[in-house]
Amino acid sequence: MAEFFTNLLGQDLGTLVWIVLRILVIVAPLLLGVAYLTYAERKVLGAMQLRKGPNVVGPFGLTQPLADGIKLFFKETIIPTDANKFVFVLAPALTFILALVAWAVIPFFEGGALANVNVGILYLFAISSLGVYGIIMAGWASNSKYAFLGSLRSAAQMVSYEVSIGFVLVAILLCVGSLNLSDVVHAQEKSVWFIVPHLPLFIIFYVSGLAETNRLPFDLPEGESELVAGYMVEYSAMTFALFFLGEYANMILMSGMITTLFLGGWLAPFGLAAPFGLVKLWGLFWFLAKIAVMLFGFLWVRATFPRYRYDQLMRLGWKVFLPFSLFWLVLTAGVLEYTGWMRS
């Protein structure tokens, strides 16, 4: 068996086991985080709306996500007549898996990336762009005109805001001179966190992240009065749950990207030194703390803003974010060319 894996992947069995363990160290806490982000959202929304939220299942309602998962797991998965069964089941799985594989290049602390590749930014952009396929597949495979129309609208929404995200990434790339995400963090260590000179881009990226993850005020797929829950209308049980787990996983991913690109990644604010020489744990703590703050913003927005109309959604993406992000990209290139300030 060991020889088989060696011939197949060009690696010895010990190396493969080490790689699998590293993947599990990332994926297992991420899955736990996804589950308890649903709990945190219900608690935060409950506090903001003067109600309790989950408080019955387990102490303080802490086992509510587990109960929800068990309930959905044992529900019957209903597949529509004449639906493409393989694609119908594959679509939610693809949506969820893409939100996990993107973490391969994000550094949690100094040297803490699973794959410290030199095209990390390009990899993230490619993975986030693939998310639209899960939505299109779900709408097409459902054999329902309502699901198909909903998937087209959701795909148009994601594509519209991916353009602005792309220009934001290019602007950061110009400032760093590298596609490596660790180099992005080191560049902020040498100067300032990019949220300071690029505050408008930070706002664009954050709002575009809301639209990319179908969060309020851009949760048009859940416009029940318009398209009966959009592309998910024919889904039930665990296939339905996977779409929402993918949404929450994408929220964590977007928060991780924002932390890395604009908030210094694992860097402590004000240059605070690591206690007792625990440099890596100190970096991991601040990385997770920044993600938590960004996620709280996602939840706060949901409790505050009403849903946009579809024409307002498109106007914001194409007539505001796109031209402004392009203008800021040109401005950044000009500043770098004539002053070299960001590269110093």
C-alpha positions as a Python dict, from the first residue, in 0.01 Angstrom:
ca = {
    (1, 'M'): (0, 0, 0),
    (2, 'A'): (281, 240, 88),
    (3, 'E'): (447, 166, -246),
    (4, 'F'): (117, 232, -425),
    (5, 'F'): (88, 582, -272),
    (6, 'T'): (453, 651, -341),
    (7, 'N'): (413, 563, -709),
    (8, 'L'): (83, 750, -736),
    (9, 'L'): (181, 1081, -575),
    (10, 'G'): (557, 1074, -577),
    (11, 'Q'): (569, 1104, -196),
    (12, 'D'): (658, 854, 76),
    (13, 'L'): (380, 744, 311),
    (14, 'G'): (515, 941, 608),
    (15, 'T'): (503, 1266, 411),
    (16, 'L'): (147, 1194, 300),
    (17, 'V'): (37, 1126, 658),
    (18, 'W'): (197, 1453, 770),
    (19, 'I'): (16, 1645, 495),
    (20, 'V'): (-317, 1485, 589),
    (21, 'L'): (-263, 1573, 956),
    (22, 'R'): (-190, 1935, 868),
    (23, 'I'): (-507, 1949, 661),
    (24, 'L'): (-710, 1806, 949),
    (25, 'V'): (-562, 2061, 1190),
    (26, 'I'): (-706, 2334, 966),
    (27, 'V'): (-1032, 2173, 854),
    (28, 'A'): (-1152, 2034, 1191),
    (29, 'P'): (-1146, 2370, 1377),
    (30, 'L'): (-1293, 2537, 1069),
    (31, 'L'): (-1590, 2296, 1067),
    (32, 'L'): (-1639, 2358, 1438),
    (33, 'G'): (-1620, 2732, 1374),
    (34, 'V'): (-1882, 2708, 1100),
    (35, 'A'): (-2119, 2521, 1331),
    (36, 'Y'): (-2080, 2766, 1618),
    (37, 'L'): (-2094, 3071, 1393),
    (38, 'T'): (-2460, 2982, 1343),
    (39, 'Y'): (-2498, 2979, 1722),
    (40, 'A'): (-2309, 3309, 1759),
    (41, 'E'): (-2527, 3471, 1492),
    (42, 'R'): (-2849, 3371, 1666),
    (43, 'K'): (-2714, 3492, 2000),
    (44, 'V'): (-2594, 3826, 1860),
    (45, 'L'): (-2917, 3886, 1670),
    (46, 'G'): (-3113, 3789, 1980),
    (47, 'A'): (-2923, 4043, 2192),
    (48, 'M'): (-2970, 4317, 1932),
    (49, 'Q'): (-3342, 4240, 1904),
    (50, 'L'): (-3394, 4212, 2283),
    (51, 'R'): (-3458, 3838, 2294),
    (52, 'K'): (-3260, 3541, 2424),
    (53, 'G'): (-3166, 3334, 2122),
    (54, 'P'): (-3079, 2963, 2172),
    (55, 'N'): (-3093, 2888, 2545),
    (56, 'V'): (-3265, 2550, 2591),
    (57, 'V'): (-3057, 2277, 2424),
    (58, 'G'): (-2760, 2229, 2655),
    (59, 'P'): (-2608, 2487, 2891),
    (60, 'F'): (-2666, 2835, 2743),
    (61, 'G'): (-2793, 2660, 2429),
    (62, 'L'): (-2438, 2555, 2334),
    (63, 'T'): (-2544, 2220, 2186),
    (64, 'Q'): (-2804, 2381, 1958),
    (65, 'P'): (-2580, 2353, 1646),
    (66, 'L'): (-2530, 1981, 1721),
    (67, 'A'): (-2905, 1929, 1757),
    (68, 'D'): (-2971, 2114, 1430),
    (69, 'G'): (-2713, 1903, 1250),
    (70, 'I'): (-2858, 1575, 1379),
    (71, 'K'): (-3209, 1683, 1282),
    (72, 'L'): (-3108, 1777, 927),
    (73, 'F'): (-2898, 1462, 887),
    (74, 'F'): (-3195, 1235, 959),
    (75, 'K'): (-3442, 1427, 744),
    (76, 'E'): (-3528, 1281, 405),
    (77, 'T'): (-3352, 1433, 105),
    (78, 'I'): (-3617, 1491, -160),
    (79, 'I'): (-3494, 1511, -518),
    (80, 'P'): (-3739, 1655, -776),
    (81, 'T'): (-3873, 1436, -1054),
    (82, 'D'): (-3660, 1452, -1372),
    (83, 'A'): (-3384, 1640, -1186),
    (84, 'N'): (-3024, 1557, -1266),
    (85, 'K'): (-2958, 1366, -944),
    (86, 'F'): (-2579, 1368, -962),
    (87, 'V'): (-2547, 1741, -1030),
    (88, 'F'): (-2828, 1815, -782),
    (89, 'V'): (-2630, 1654, -498),
    (90, 'L'): (-2290, 1774, -622),
    (91, 'A'): (-2385, 2145, -624),
    (92, 'P'): (-2413, 2201, -245),
    (93, 'A'): (-2110, 1980, -181),
    (94, 'L'): (-1906, 2186, -429),
    (95, 'T'): (-2014, 2511, -263),
    (96, 'F'): (-1903, 2386, 77),
    (97, 'I'): (-1576, 2225, -38),
    (98, 'L'): (-1458, 2539, -220),
    (99, 'A'): (-1494, 2738, 102),
    (100, 'L'): (-1258, 2490, 271),
    (101, 'V'): (-985, 2444, 9),
    (102, 'A'): (-923, 2820, -12),
    (103, 'W'): (-764, 2808, 335),
    (104, 'A'): (-467, 2618, 196),
    (105, 'V'): (-274, 2940, 119),
    (106, 'I'): (-383, 3167, 406),
    (107, 'P'): (-110, 3207, 671),
    (108, 'F'): (-237, 3179, 1030),
    (109, 'F'): (98, 3289, 1175),
    (110, 'E'): (458, 3324, 1062),
    (111, 'G'): (519, 3019, 840),
    (112, 'G'): (174, 2883, 927),
    (113, 'A'): (28, 2841, 577),
    (114, 'L'): (-46, 2489, 457),
    (115, 'A'): (90, 2580, 113),
    (116, 'N'): (313, 2887, 110),
    (117, 'V'): (289, 2930, -268),
    (118, 'N'): (392, 3238, -464),
    (119, 'V'): (50, 3274, -630),
    (120, 'G'): (-164, 3283, -315),
    (121, 'I'): (-367, 3590, -414),
    (122, 'L'): (-435, 3443, -759),
    (123, 'Y'): (-535, 3112, -598),
    (124, 'L'): (-785, 3284, -367),
    (125, 'F'): (-936, 3480, -654),
    (126, 'A'): (-969, 3164, -862),
    (127, 'I'): (-1134, 2965, -581),
    (128, 'S'): (-1379, 3244, -494),
    (129, 'S'): (-1471, 3274, -862),
    (130, 'L'): (-1551, 2902, -882),
    (131, 'G'): (-1827, 2943, -623),
    (132, 'V'): (-2065, 3061, -891),
    (133, 'Y'): (-2062, 2713, -1046),
    (134, 'G'): (-2227, 2556, -741),
    (135, 'I'): (-2514, 2805, -768),
    (136, 'I'): (-2562, 2758, -1143),
    (137, 'M'): (-2549, 2379, -1107),
    (138, 'A'): (-2807, 2387, -828),
    (139, 'G'): (-3052, 2595, -1032),
    (140, 'W'): (-3008, 2398, -1351),
    (141, 'A'): (-3020, 2052, -1192),
    (142, 'S'): (-3340, 2126, -994),
    (143, 'N'): (-3557, 2107, -1307),
    (144, 'S'): (-3751, 2414, -1189),
    (145, 'K'): (-3784, 2745, -1366),
    (146, 'Y'): (-3793, 2929, -1034),
    (147, 'A'): (-3470, 2769, -914),
    (148, 'F'): (-3305, 2834, -1251),
    (149, 'L'): (-3405, 3202, -1258),
    (150, 'G'): (-3287, 3238, -900),
    (151, 'S'): (-2951, 3083, -984),
    (152, 'L'): (-2904, 3323, -1276),
    (153, 'R'): (-2975, 3623, -1056),
    (154, 'S'): (-2740, 3496, -784),
    (155, 'A'): (-2466, 3423, -1038),
    (156, 'A'): (-2500, 3773, -1183),
    (157, 'Q'): (-2473, 3913, -831),
    (158, 'M'): (-2152, 3721, -756),
    (159, 'V'): (-1989, 3803, -1090),
    (160, 'S'): (-2071, 4173, -1050),
    (161, 'Y'): (-1890, 4204, -719),
    (162, 'E'): (-1602, 3975, -812),
    (163, 'V'): (-1489, 4239, -1061),
    (164, 'S'): (-1446, 4496, -784),
    (165, 'I'): (-1276, 4239, -562),
    (166, 'G'): (-1033, 4169, -846),
    (167, 'F'): (-933, 4536, -873),
    (168, 'V'): (-887, 4551, -495),
    (169, 'L'): (-655, 4250, -507),
    (170, 'V'): (-455, 4404, -792),
    (171, 'A'): (-410, 4727, -594),
    (172, 'I'): (-276, 4530, -297),
    (173, 'L'): (-54, 4331, -532),
    (174, 'L'): (99, 4653, -666),
    (175, 'C'): (184, 4768, -313),
    (176, 'V'): (344, 4437, -217),
    (177, 'G'): (507, 4333, -543),
    (178, 'S'): (426, 3968, -473),
    (179, 'L'): (133, 3726, -496),
    (180, 'N'): (245, 3546, -180),
    (181, 'L'): (9, 3612, 112),
    (182, 'S'): (291, 3592, 367),
    (183, 'D'): (467, 3868, 174),
    (184, 'V'): (146, 4074, 202),
    (185, 'V'): (166, 4049, 581),
    (186, 'H'): (540, 4127, 587),
    (187, 'A'): (481, 4435, 371),
    (188, 'Q'): (236, 4565, 634),
    (189, 'E'): (490, 4489, 905),
    (190, 'K'): (744, 4716, 733),
    (191, 'S'): (506, 5011, 684),
    (192, 'V'): (145, 5027, 805),
    (193, 'W'): (-157, 4800, 782),
    (194, 'F'): (-312, 4849, 441),
    (195, 'I'): (-644, 4954, 594),
    (196, 'V'): (-482, 5294, 662),
    (197, 'P'): (-380, 5399, 308),
    (198, 'H'): (-648, 5184, 142),
    (199, 'L'): (-950, 5249, 363),
    (200, 'P'): (-1186, 5296, 62),
    (201, 'L'): (-1069, 4962, -80),
    (202, 'F'): (-1125, 4799, 258),
    (203, 'I'): (-1486, 4922, 257),
    (204, 'I'): (-1539, 4804, -101),
    (205, 'F'): (-1391, 4463, -23),
    (206, 'Y'): (-1597, 4423, 292),
    (207, 'V'): (-1926, 4518, 126),
    (208, 'S'): (-1840, 4303, -177),
    (209, 'G'): (-1777, 4017, 67),
    (210, 'L'): (-2133, 4059, 194),
    (211, 'A'): (-2261, 4033, -163),
    (212, 'E'): (-2033, 3737, -246),
    (213, 'T'): (-2160, 3540, 53),
    (214, 'N'): (-2525, 3635, -9),
    (215, 'R'): (-2552, 3810, 326),
    (216, 'L'): (-2785, 4092, 418),
    (217, 'P'): (-2842, 4347, 277),
    (218, 'F'): (-2762, 4148, -39),
    (219, 'D'): (-2935, 3817, 37),
    (220, 'L'): (-3140, 3827, -281),
    (221, 'P'): (-3142, 3443, -312),
    (222, 'E'): (-3370, 3439, -7),
    (223, 'G'): (-3617, 3686, -154),
    (224, 'E'): (-3916, 3462, -85),
    (225, 'S'): (-4165, 3714, -222),
    (226, 'E'): (-3971, 3729, -549),
    (227, 'L'): (-3831, 3385, -631),
    (228, 'V'): (-3936, 3154, -344),
    (229, 'A'): (-3584, 3123, -194),
    (230, 'G'): (-3408, 3129, -530),
    (231, 'Y'): (-3183, 2845, -639),
    (232, 'M'): (-3229, 2655, -310),
    (233, 'V'): (-3606, 2620, -338),
    (234, 'E'): (-3598, 2248, -426),
    (235, 'Y'): (-3340, 2150, -163),
    (236, 'S'): (-3408, 1985, 170),
    (237, 'A'): (-3232, 1812, 461),
    (238, 'M'): (-2851, 1792, 439),
    (239, 'T'): (-2829, 1921, 81),
    (240, 'F'): (-3011, 2234, 200),
    (241, 'A'): (-2786, 2254, 507),
    (242, 'L'): (-2468, 2232, 298),
    (243, 'F'): (-2558, 2553, 115),
    (244, 'F'): (-2593, 2738, 444),
    (245, 'L'): (-2280, 2579, 588),
    (246, 'G'): (-2102, 2693, 272),
    (247, 'E'): (-2236, 3044, 329),
    (248, 'Y'): (-2099, 3055, 684),
    (249, 'A'): (-1770, 2898, 576),
    (250, 'N'): (-1740, 3168, 309),
    (251, 'M'): (-1805, 3432, 573),
    (252, 'I'): (-1508, 3301, 774),
    (253, 'L'): (-1300, 3283, 455),
    (254, 'M'): (-1382, 3643, 360),
    (255, 'S'): (-1294, 3755, 712),
    (256, 'G'): (-962, 3570, 685),
    (257, 'M'): (-890, 3737, 349),
    (258, 'I'): (-973, 4082, 489),
    (259, 'T'): (-751, 4016, 790),
    (260, 'T'): (-460, 3912, 571),
    (261, 'L'): (-494, 4184, 308),
    (262, 'F'): (-583, 4485, 521),
    (263, 'L'): (-536, 4416, 893),
    (264, 'G'): (-185, 4281, 908),
    (265, 'G'): (-268, 3911, 927),
    (266, 'W'): (-102, 3763, 1233),
    (267, 'L'): (66, 4094, 1334),
    (268, 'A'): (-24, 4231, 1677),
    (269, 'P'): (-150, 4592, 1690),
    (270, 'F'): (93, 4862, 1801),
    (271, 'G'): (378, 4612, 1774),
    (272, 'L'): (287, 4433, 2098),
    (273, 'A'): (550, 4173, 2179),
    (274, 'A'): (460, 3808, 2230),
    (275, 'P'): (453, 3705, 2599),
    (276, 'F'): (690, 3430, 2713),
    (277, 'G'): (833, 3410, 2361),
    (278, 'L'): (520, 3237, 2222),
    (279, 'V'): (548, 3412, 1887),
    (280, 'K'): (339, 3171, 1681),
    (281, 'L'): (59, 3139, 1936),
    (282, 'W'): (59, 3519, 1973),
    (283, 'G'): (24, 3558, 1598),
    (284, 'L'): (-251, 3295, 1580),
    (285, 'F'): (-439, 3470, 1862),
    (286, 'W'): (-442, 3805, 1683),
    (287, 'F'): (-530, 3646, 1350),
    (288, 'L'): (-835, 3475, 1503),
    (289, 'A'): (-928, 3788, 1701),
    (290, 'K'): (-935, 3999, 1384),
    (291, 'I'): (-1147, 3735, 1208),
    (292, 'A'): (-1390, 3742, 1502),
    (293, 'V'): (-1424, 4121, 1475),
    (294, 'M'): (-1491, 4099, 1101),
    (295, 'L'): (-1751, 3825, 1156),
    (296, 'F'): (-1923, 4035, 1420),
    (297, 'G'): (-1953, 4304, 1152),
    (298, 'F'): (-2127, 4054, 922),
    (299, 'L'): (-2379, 3977, 1196),
    (300, 'W'): (-2423, 4343, 1292),
    (301, 'V'): (-2505, 4435, 932),
    (302, 'R'): (-2771, 4163, 920),
    (303, 'A'): (-2940, 4305, 1229),
    (304, 'T'): (-2927, 4663, 1098),
    (305, 'F'): (-2989, 4698, 725),
    (306, 'P'): (-3293, 4609, 514),
    (307, 'R'): (-3261, 4403, 195),
    (308, 'Y'): (-3163, 4583, -125),
    (309, 'R'): (-3371, 4564, -438),
    (310, 'Y'): (-3202, 4385, -725),
    (311, 'D'): (-3159, 4705, -931),
    (312, 'Q'): (-3000, 4876, -629),
    (313, 'L'): (-2764, 4580, -587),
    (314, 'M'): (-2648, 4602, -949),
    (315, 'R'): (-2620, 4980, -944),
    (316, 'L'): (-2392, 4970, -641),
    (317, 'G'): (-2167, 4705, -798),
    (318, 'W'): (-2135, 4839, -1152),
    (319, 'K'): (-2184, 5216, -1113),
    (320, 'V'): (-2016, 5280, -779),
    (321, 'F'): (-1771, 5007, -675),
    (322, 'L'): (-1633, 4922, -1019),
    (323, 'P'): (-1540, 5275, -1133),
    (324, 'F'): (-1412, 5375, -790),
    (325, 'S'): (-1197, 5064, -746),
    (326, 'L'): (-1055, 5119, -1096),
    (327, 'F'): (-982, 5484, -1012),
    (328, 'W'): (-811, 5383, -686),
    (329, 'L'): (-604, 5124, -869),
    (330, 'V'): (-476, 5388, -1113),
    (331, 'L'): (-413, 5629, -823),
    (332, 'T'): (-218, 5362, -635),
    (333, 'A'): (-6, 5287, -940),
    (334, 'G'): (66, 5657, -982),
    (335, 'V'): (170, 5700, -619),
    (336, 'L'): (398, 5398, -638),
    (337, 'E'): (554, 5513, -963),
    (338, 'Y'): (636, 5868, -857),
    (339, 'T'): (703, 5836, -483),
    (340, 'G'): (773, 5470, -405),
    (341, 'W'): (622, 5539, -61),
    (342, 'M'): (435, 5209, -22),
    (343, 'R'): (736, 5002, -124),
    (344, 'S'): (973, 5156, 125),
}
